[in-house]
Amino acid sequence: PRSTFVAKEEQIAFKDCTEAYKSGFTASGIYTLTIPNTTDQAKTYCDMKTDGGGWTIIQKRFDGSVDFHRTWKEYKKGFGDPTGEYWLGNELVSQLTNLQKYILKIQLRDWEGNQAFSLYEHFYLGNEAQKYRINLKGYTGTAGKINSISQPGNDFSTKDADNDKCICKCSQMATGGWWFDACGPSNLNGMYYSLGQNTNKFNGIKWYYWKGSGYSLKATTMMIRPVDF
């Protein structure tokens, strides 16, 4: 039988990427996380370089290879591939961000080579019964203002779970799962459009307070790290 090499950092399970970093694993790459209060495990990409490292990547998009117009169950469990585009999973992110205080950093790239970021000083999600409601406090960044992502307190919606504040069903109209309002200033899980097709698109990868409502971004990353890193 063919033997497959598994890197040491993939064999050991950590709570998050900060724990991996503090255990001496300082190279960015794929790591295995143990989901709190379970024996389940999940793979994630750890960014060990940005702002000192220790970041658990919870969302990554850059080439349109993964379909983000998914069901509630898929967003709960996570999907995609941490070597490429993926969503880590609402349940794991909810569990982690309720164990201790986490910050959220969002990195955005447009098609003209510009970058912007949003940093939230405290980010956590409600549990599934609370529809993975987003909670945010404190903001710095170059991509707008604190409610650039969503109004704090908005519930998560998917194509089969309409929890927004619009009669229009934002997830079906804008595509993707997100903390839609009615339908809100952002959607980083919208349709991926390539250069030349990325303007005047209202169901694209949107961040209104940086690029306006019809511009679809080239790349996005959402990452979390404990405040006391």
GROMACS .gro file of C-alpha atoms in nm:
model
  229
    1PRO     CA    1   0.000   0.000   0.000
    2ARG     CA    2   0.106   0.354  -0.072
    3SER     CA    3   0.205   0.539   0.241
    4THR     CA    4   0.103   0.902   0.270
    5PHE     CA    5   0.313   1.146   0.466
    6VAL     CA    6   0.116   1.346   0.721
    7ALA     CA    7   0.290   1.650   0.864
    8LYS     CA    8   0.337   1.653   1.240
    9GLU     CA    9   0.120   1.963   1.281
   10GLU     CA   10  -0.166   1.776   1.115
   11GLN     CA   11  -0.132   1.479   1.351
   12ILE     CA   12  -0.154   1.678   1.673
   13ALA     CA   13  -0.491   1.835   1.751
   14PHE     CA   14  -0.504   2.186   1.895
   15LYS     CA   15  -0.784   2.401   2.031
   16ASP     CA   16  -0.697   2.677   1.784
   17CYS     CA   17  -0.402   2.814   1.586
   18THR     CA   18  -0.280   3.020   1.881
   19GLU     CA   19  -0.237   2.704   2.086
   20ALA     CA   20  -0.042   2.552   1.795
   21TYR     CA   21   0.177   2.864   1.772
   22LYS     CA   22   0.247   2.863   2.146
   23SER     CA   23   0.337   2.493   2.121
   24GLY     CA   24   0.620   2.585   1.885
   25PHE     CA   25   0.449   2.535   1.549
   26THR     CA   26   0.525   2.868   1.385
   27ALA     CA   27   0.488   2.778   1.017
   28SER     CA   28   0.168   2.874   0.835
   29GLY     CA   29  -0.022   2.576   0.698
   30ILE     CA   30  -0.288   2.314   0.766
   31TYR     CA   31  -0.350   2.219   1.130
   32THR     CA   32  -0.599   1.990   1.303
   33LEU     CA   33  -0.834   2.139   1.563
   34THR     CA   34  -1.036   1.952   1.822
   35ILE     CA   35  -1.389   2.086   1.842
   36PRO     CA   36  -1.456   2.190   2.206
   37ASN     CA   37  -1.665   1.950   2.418
   38THR     CA   38  -1.649   1.678   2.149
   39THR     CA   39  -1.409   1.424   2.006
   40ASP     CA   40  -1.467   1.569   1.658
   41GLN     CA   41  -1.183   1.726   1.466
   42ALA     CA   42  -1.159   1.981   1.188
   43LYS     CA   43  -0.877   2.095   0.964
   44THR     CA   44  -0.802   2.463   0.925
   45TYR     CA   45  -0.538   2.690   0.778
   46CYS     CA   46  -0.328   2.871   1.038
   47ASP     CA   47  -0.171   3.207   0.950
   48MET     CA   48   0.143   3.222   1.162
   49LYS     CA   49   0.283   3.541   1.005
   50THR     CA   50   0.023   3.823   0.993
   51ASP     CA   51   0.056   4.059   1.292
   52GLY     CA   52   0.260   3.803   1.487
   53GLY     CA   53   0.069   3.491   1.380
   54GLY     CA   54  -0.159   3.256   1.571
   55TRP     CA   55  -0.462   3.324   1.350
   56THR     CA   56  -0.729   3.061   1.287
   57ILE     CA   57  -0.867   3.119   0.936
   58ILE     CA   58  -1.246   3.082   0.940
   59GLN     CA   59  -1.312   3.191   0.580
   60LYS     CA   60  -1.093   3.215   0.271
   61ARG     CA   61  -1.179   3.300  -0.089
   62PHE     CA   62  -0.956   3.387  -0.382
   63ASP     CA   63  -1.041   3.193  -0.699
   64GLY     CA   64  -1.408   3.090  -0.709
   65SER     CA   65  -1.329   2.717  -0.693
   66VAL     CA   66  -1.576   2.646  -0.410
   67ASP     CA   67  -1.952   2.704  -0.420
   68PHE     CA   68  -2.058   2.913  -0.117
   69HIS     CA   69  -2.433   2.898  -0.187
   70ARG     CA   70  -2.483   2.621   0.068
   71THR     CA   71  -2.735   2.493   0.321
   72TRP     CA   72  -2.762   2.570   0.692
   73LYS     CA   73  -2.619   2.228   0.776
   74GLU     CA   74  -2.318   2.282   0.548
   75TYR     CA   75  -2.242   2.624   0.699
   76LYS     CA   76  -2.281   2.470   1.045
   77LYS     CA   77  -2.026   2.193   0.976
   78GLY     CA   78  -1.801   2.381   0.735
   79PHE     CA   79  -1.707   2.307   0.375
   80GLY     CA   80  -1.433   2.350   0.117
   81ASP     CA   81  -1.065   2.274   0.158
   82PRO     CA   82  -0.828   2.461   0.395
   83THR     CA   83  -0.555   2.445   0.129
   84GLY     CA   84  -0.789   2.654  -0.089
   85GLU     CA   85  -1.126   2.819  -0.038
   86TYR     CA   86  -1.332   2.720   0.265
   87TRP     CA   87  -1.570   2.802   0.550
   88LEU     CA   88  -1.452   2.656   0.882
   89GLY     CA   89  -1.800   2.605   1.026
   90ASN     CA   90  -2.039   2.808   1.240
   91GLU     CA   91  -2.058   2.550   1.519
   92LEU     CA   92  -1.681   2.540   1.573
   93VAL     CA   93  -1.650   2.920   1.553
   94SER     CA   94  -1.938   2.960   1.799
   95GLN     CA   95  -1.780   2.713   2.043
   96LEU     CA   96  -1.436   2.875   2.019
   97THR     CA   97  -1.553   3.234   2.053
   98ASN     CA   98  -1.757   3.150   2.362
   99LEU     CA   99  -1.465   2.976   2.537
  100GLN     CA  100  -1.265   3.298   2.555
  101LYS     CA  101  -1.250   3.645   2.405
  102TYR     CA  102  -1.148   3.655   2.037
  103ILE     CA  103  -1.071   3.931   1.790
  104LEU     CA  104  -1.176   3.907   1.425
  105LYS     CA  105  -0.966   4.039   1.139
  106ILE     CA  106  -1.103   4.061   0.786
  107GLN     CA  107  -0.865   4.116   0.494
  108LEU     CA  108  -1.005   4.228   0.159
  109ARG     CA  109  -0.841   4.253  -0.185
  110ASP     CA  110  -0.987   4.416  -0.495
  111TRP     CA  111  -0.904   4.351  -0.860
  112GLU     CA  112  -0.684   4.661  -0.887
  113GLY     CA  113  -0.426   4.542  -0.632
  114ASN     CA  114  -0.559   4.737  -0.333
  115GLN     CA  115  -0.605   4.590   0.014
  116ALA     CA  116  -0.813   4.691   0.314
  117PHE     CA  117  -0.886   4.540   0.654
  118SER     CA  118  -1.136   4.549   0.938
  119LEU     CA  119  -1.041   4.449   1.292
  120TYR     CA  120  -1.305   4.385   1.557
  121GLU     CA  121  -1.178   4.384   1.915
  122HIS     CA  122  -1.438   4.134   2.035
  123PHE     CA  123  -1.621   3.888   1.810
  124TYR     CA  124  -1.840   3.595   1.904
  125LEU     CA  125  -2.128   3.395   1.760
  126GLY     CA  126  -2.439   3.276   1.937
  127ASN     CA  127  -2.516   2.904   1.936
  128GLU     CA  128  -2.730   2.725   1.680
  129ALA     CA  129  -3.052   2.792   1.875
  130GLN     CA  130  -2.955   3.161   1.858
  131LYS     CA  131  -2.905   3.120   1.482
  132TYR     CA  132  -2.530   3.185   1.512
  133ARG     CA  133  -2.603   3.553   1.580
  134ILE     CA  134  -2.304   3.781   1.526
  135ASN     CA  135  -2.175   3.997   1.812
  136LEU     CA  136  -1.911   4.264   1.755
  137LYS     CA  137  -1.745   4.529   1.969
  138GLY     CA  138  -1.469   4.778   1.896
  139TYR     CA  139  -1.342   4.857   1.547
  140THR     CA  140  -1.028   4.974   1.369
  141GLY     CA  141  -0.945   4.943   1.004
  142THR     CA  142  -0.938   5.082   0.653
  143ALA     CA  143  -1.253   4.915   0.518
  144GLY     CA  144  -1.531   5.126   0.663
  145LYS     CA  145  -1.685   5.126   1.009
  146ILE     CA  146  -1.798   4.887   1.280
  147ASN     CA  147  -2.121   4.787   1.106
  148SER     CA  148  -1.945   4.739   0.770
  149ILE     CA  149  -1.982   4.363   0.816
  150SER     CA  150  -2.331   4.360   0.967
  151GLN     CA  151  -2.535   4.518   1.242
  152PRO     CA  152  -2.429   4.342   1.563
  153GLY     CA  153  -2.709   4.106   1.665
  154ASN     CA  154  -2.802   3.989   1.315
  155ASP     CA  155  -2.877   3.620   1.271
  156PHE     CA  156  -2.712   3.396   1.012
  157SER     CA  157  -2.914   3.302   0.703
  158THR     CA  158  -2.864   3.046   0.427
  159LYS     CA  159  -3.062   2.951   0.117
  160ASP     CA  160  -3.274   2.712   0.326
  161ALA     CA  161  -3.288   2.917   0.649
  162ASP     CA  162  -3.427   3.270   0.618
  163ASN     CA  163  -3.342   3.464   0.935
  164ASP     CA  164  -3.292   3.811   0.786
  165LYS     CA  165  -3.498   4.128   0.828
  166CYS     CA  166  -3.617   4.149   0.470
  167ILE     CA  167  -3.927   4.001   0.305
  168CYS     CA  168  -3.703   3.930   0.005
  169LYS     CA  169  -3.496   3.635   0.143
  170CYS     CA  170  -3.149   3.787   0.114
  171SER     CA  171  -2.959   3.458   0.097
  172GLN     CA  172  -3.148   3.350  -0.213
  173MET     CA  173  -3.117   3.691  -0.376
  174ALA     CA  174  -2.758   3.777  -0.276
  175THR     CA  175  -2.650   3.409  -0.257
  176GLY     CA  176  -2.435   3.254   0.014
  177GLY     CA  177  -2.476   3.228   0.389
  178TRP     CA  178  -2.424   3.548   0.589
  179TRP     CA  179  -2.546   3.773   0.870
  180PHE     CA  180  -2.786   3.953   0.641
  181ASP     CA  181  -2.990   4.247   0.763
  182ALA     CA  182  -3.216   4.374   0.487
  183CYS     CA  183  -2.991   4.278   0.308
  184GLY     CA  184  -2.700   4.461   0.471
  185PRO     CA  185  -2.371   4.625   0.371
  186SER     CA  186  -2.161   4.313   0.316
  187ASN     CA  187  -2.164   3.954   0.194
  188LEU     CA  188  -1.825   3.788   0.169
  189ASN     CA  189  -1.988   3.457   0.076
  190GLY     CA  190  -2.162   3.579  -0.240
  191MET     CA  191  -2.100   3.465  -0.598
  192TYR     CA  192  -1.741   3.480  -0.721
  193TYR     CA  193  -1.698   3.697  -1.031
  194SER     CA  194  -1.373   3.725  -1.224
  195LEU     CA  195  -1.217   4.049  -1.346
  196GLY     CA  196  -1.430   4.221  -1.608
  197GLN     CA  197  -1.745   4.057  -1.472
  198ASN     CA  198  -1.712   4.196  -1.120
  199THR     CA  199  -1.900   4.528  -1.141
  200ASN     CA  200  -2.272   4.599  -1.119
  201LYS     CA  201  -2.317   4.265  -0.945
  202PHE     CA  202  -2.550   4.269  -0.648
  203ASN     CA  203  -2.499   3.904  -0.557
  204GLY     CA  204  -2.117   3.915  -0.556
  205ILE     CA  205  -1.856   3.931  -0.279
  206LYS     CA  206  -1.964   4.264  -0.139
  207TRP     CA  207  -1.818   4.512   0.111
  208TYR     CA  208  -2.019   4.828   0.058
  209TYR     CA  209  -1.819   5.061   0.285
  210TRP     CA  210  -1.501   4.999   0.086
  211LYS     CA  211  -1.602   4.939  -0.277
  212GLY     CA  212  -1.973   5.020  -0.300
  213SER     CA  213  -2.269   4.789  -0.349
  214GLY     CA  214  -2.207   4.652  -0.700
  215TYR     CA  215  -1.835   4.566  -0.681
  216SER     CA  216  -1.736   4.202  -0.628
  217LEU     CA  217  -1.399   4.151  -0.456
  218LYS     CA  218  -1.107   3.935  -0.567
  219ALA     CA  219  -1.006   3.782  -0.233
  220THR     CA  220  -1.121   3.773   0.129
  221THR     CA  221  -0.993   3.620   0.450
  222MET     CA  222  -1.164   3.610   0.790
  223MET     CA  223  -0.942   3.512   1.083
  224ILE     CA  224  -0.975   3.496   1.461
  225ARG     CA  225  -0.727   3.502   1.749
  226PRO     CA  226  -0.764   3.527   2.127
  227VAL     CA  227  -0.741   3.882   2.261
  228ASP     CA  228  -0.469   3.777   2.507
  229PHE     CA  229  -0.235   3.637   2.238
   0.00000   0.00000   0.00000
